[in-house]
C-alpha atoms as a printed R data frame, in Angstrom:
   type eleno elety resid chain resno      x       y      z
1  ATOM     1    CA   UNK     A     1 -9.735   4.346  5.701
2  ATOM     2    CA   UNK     A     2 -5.978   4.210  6.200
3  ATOM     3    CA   UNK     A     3 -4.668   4.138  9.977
4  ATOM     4    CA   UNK     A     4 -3.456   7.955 10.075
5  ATOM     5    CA   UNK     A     5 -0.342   6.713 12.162
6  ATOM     6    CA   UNK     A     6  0.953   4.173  9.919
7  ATOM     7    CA   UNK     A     7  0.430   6.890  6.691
8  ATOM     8    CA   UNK     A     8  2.290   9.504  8.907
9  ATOM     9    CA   UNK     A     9  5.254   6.908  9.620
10 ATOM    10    CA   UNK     A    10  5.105   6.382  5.794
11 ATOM    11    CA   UNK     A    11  5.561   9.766  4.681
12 ATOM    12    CA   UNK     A    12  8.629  10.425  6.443
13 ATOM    13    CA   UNK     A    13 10.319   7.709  4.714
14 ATOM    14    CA   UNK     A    14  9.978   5.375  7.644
15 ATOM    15    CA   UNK     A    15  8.979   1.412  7.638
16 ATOM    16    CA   UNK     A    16  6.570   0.011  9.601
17 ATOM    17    CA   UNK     A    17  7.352  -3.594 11.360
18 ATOM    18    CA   UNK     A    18  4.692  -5.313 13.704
19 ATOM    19    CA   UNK     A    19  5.961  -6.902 16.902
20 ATOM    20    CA   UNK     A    20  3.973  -8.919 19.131
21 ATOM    21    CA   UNK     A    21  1.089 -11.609 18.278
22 ATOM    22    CA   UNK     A    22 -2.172 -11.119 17.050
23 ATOM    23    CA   UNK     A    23 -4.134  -8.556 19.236
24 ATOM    24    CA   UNK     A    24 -0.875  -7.783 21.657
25 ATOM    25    CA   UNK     A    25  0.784  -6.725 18.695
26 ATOM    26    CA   UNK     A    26  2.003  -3.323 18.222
27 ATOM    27    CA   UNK     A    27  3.306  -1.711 15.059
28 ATOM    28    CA   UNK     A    28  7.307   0.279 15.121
29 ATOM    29    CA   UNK     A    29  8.266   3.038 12.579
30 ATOM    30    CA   UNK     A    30 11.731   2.747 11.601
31 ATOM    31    CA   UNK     A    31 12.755   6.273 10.363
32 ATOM    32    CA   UNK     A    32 15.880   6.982  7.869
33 ATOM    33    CA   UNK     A    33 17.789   8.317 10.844
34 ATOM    34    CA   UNK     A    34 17.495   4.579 12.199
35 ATOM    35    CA   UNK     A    35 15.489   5.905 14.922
36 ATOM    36    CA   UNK     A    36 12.328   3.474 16.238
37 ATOM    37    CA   UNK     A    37  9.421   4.330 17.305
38 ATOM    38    CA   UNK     A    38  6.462   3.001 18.074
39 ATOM    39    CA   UNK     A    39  3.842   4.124 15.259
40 ATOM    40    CA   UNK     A    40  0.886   6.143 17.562
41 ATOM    41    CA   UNK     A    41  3.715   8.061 19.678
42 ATOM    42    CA   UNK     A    42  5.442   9.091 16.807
43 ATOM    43    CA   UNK     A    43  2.043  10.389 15.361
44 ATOM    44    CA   UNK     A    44  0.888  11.436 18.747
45 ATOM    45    CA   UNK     A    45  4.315  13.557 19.282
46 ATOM    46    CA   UNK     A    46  4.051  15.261 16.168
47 ATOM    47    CA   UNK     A    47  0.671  16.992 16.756
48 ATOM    48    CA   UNK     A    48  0.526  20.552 18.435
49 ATOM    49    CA   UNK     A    49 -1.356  20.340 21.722
């Protein structure tokens, strides 16, 4: 199963790049705007409460 986050970053033309090591690391989506985000807060912002 795909991580929904990383498929969301994906579909909105964005890249995903992983910083950190091994389990510290955390993936950033960089969107065509040149915007960064990390990949769960952009997903997380973009649902309706």
């Amino acid at each position: 199963m795909a991580n929904p986050a990383s498929v969301y970053c994906n579909e909105r033309g964005g890249r995903l790049e992983q910083r950190g090591e091994a389990q510290a690391a955390l993936l950033y989506c960089h969107l065509p705007d040149g915007s960064v985000i990390e990949e769960w807060k952009l997903y997380r912002d973009s649902e309706p409460l």
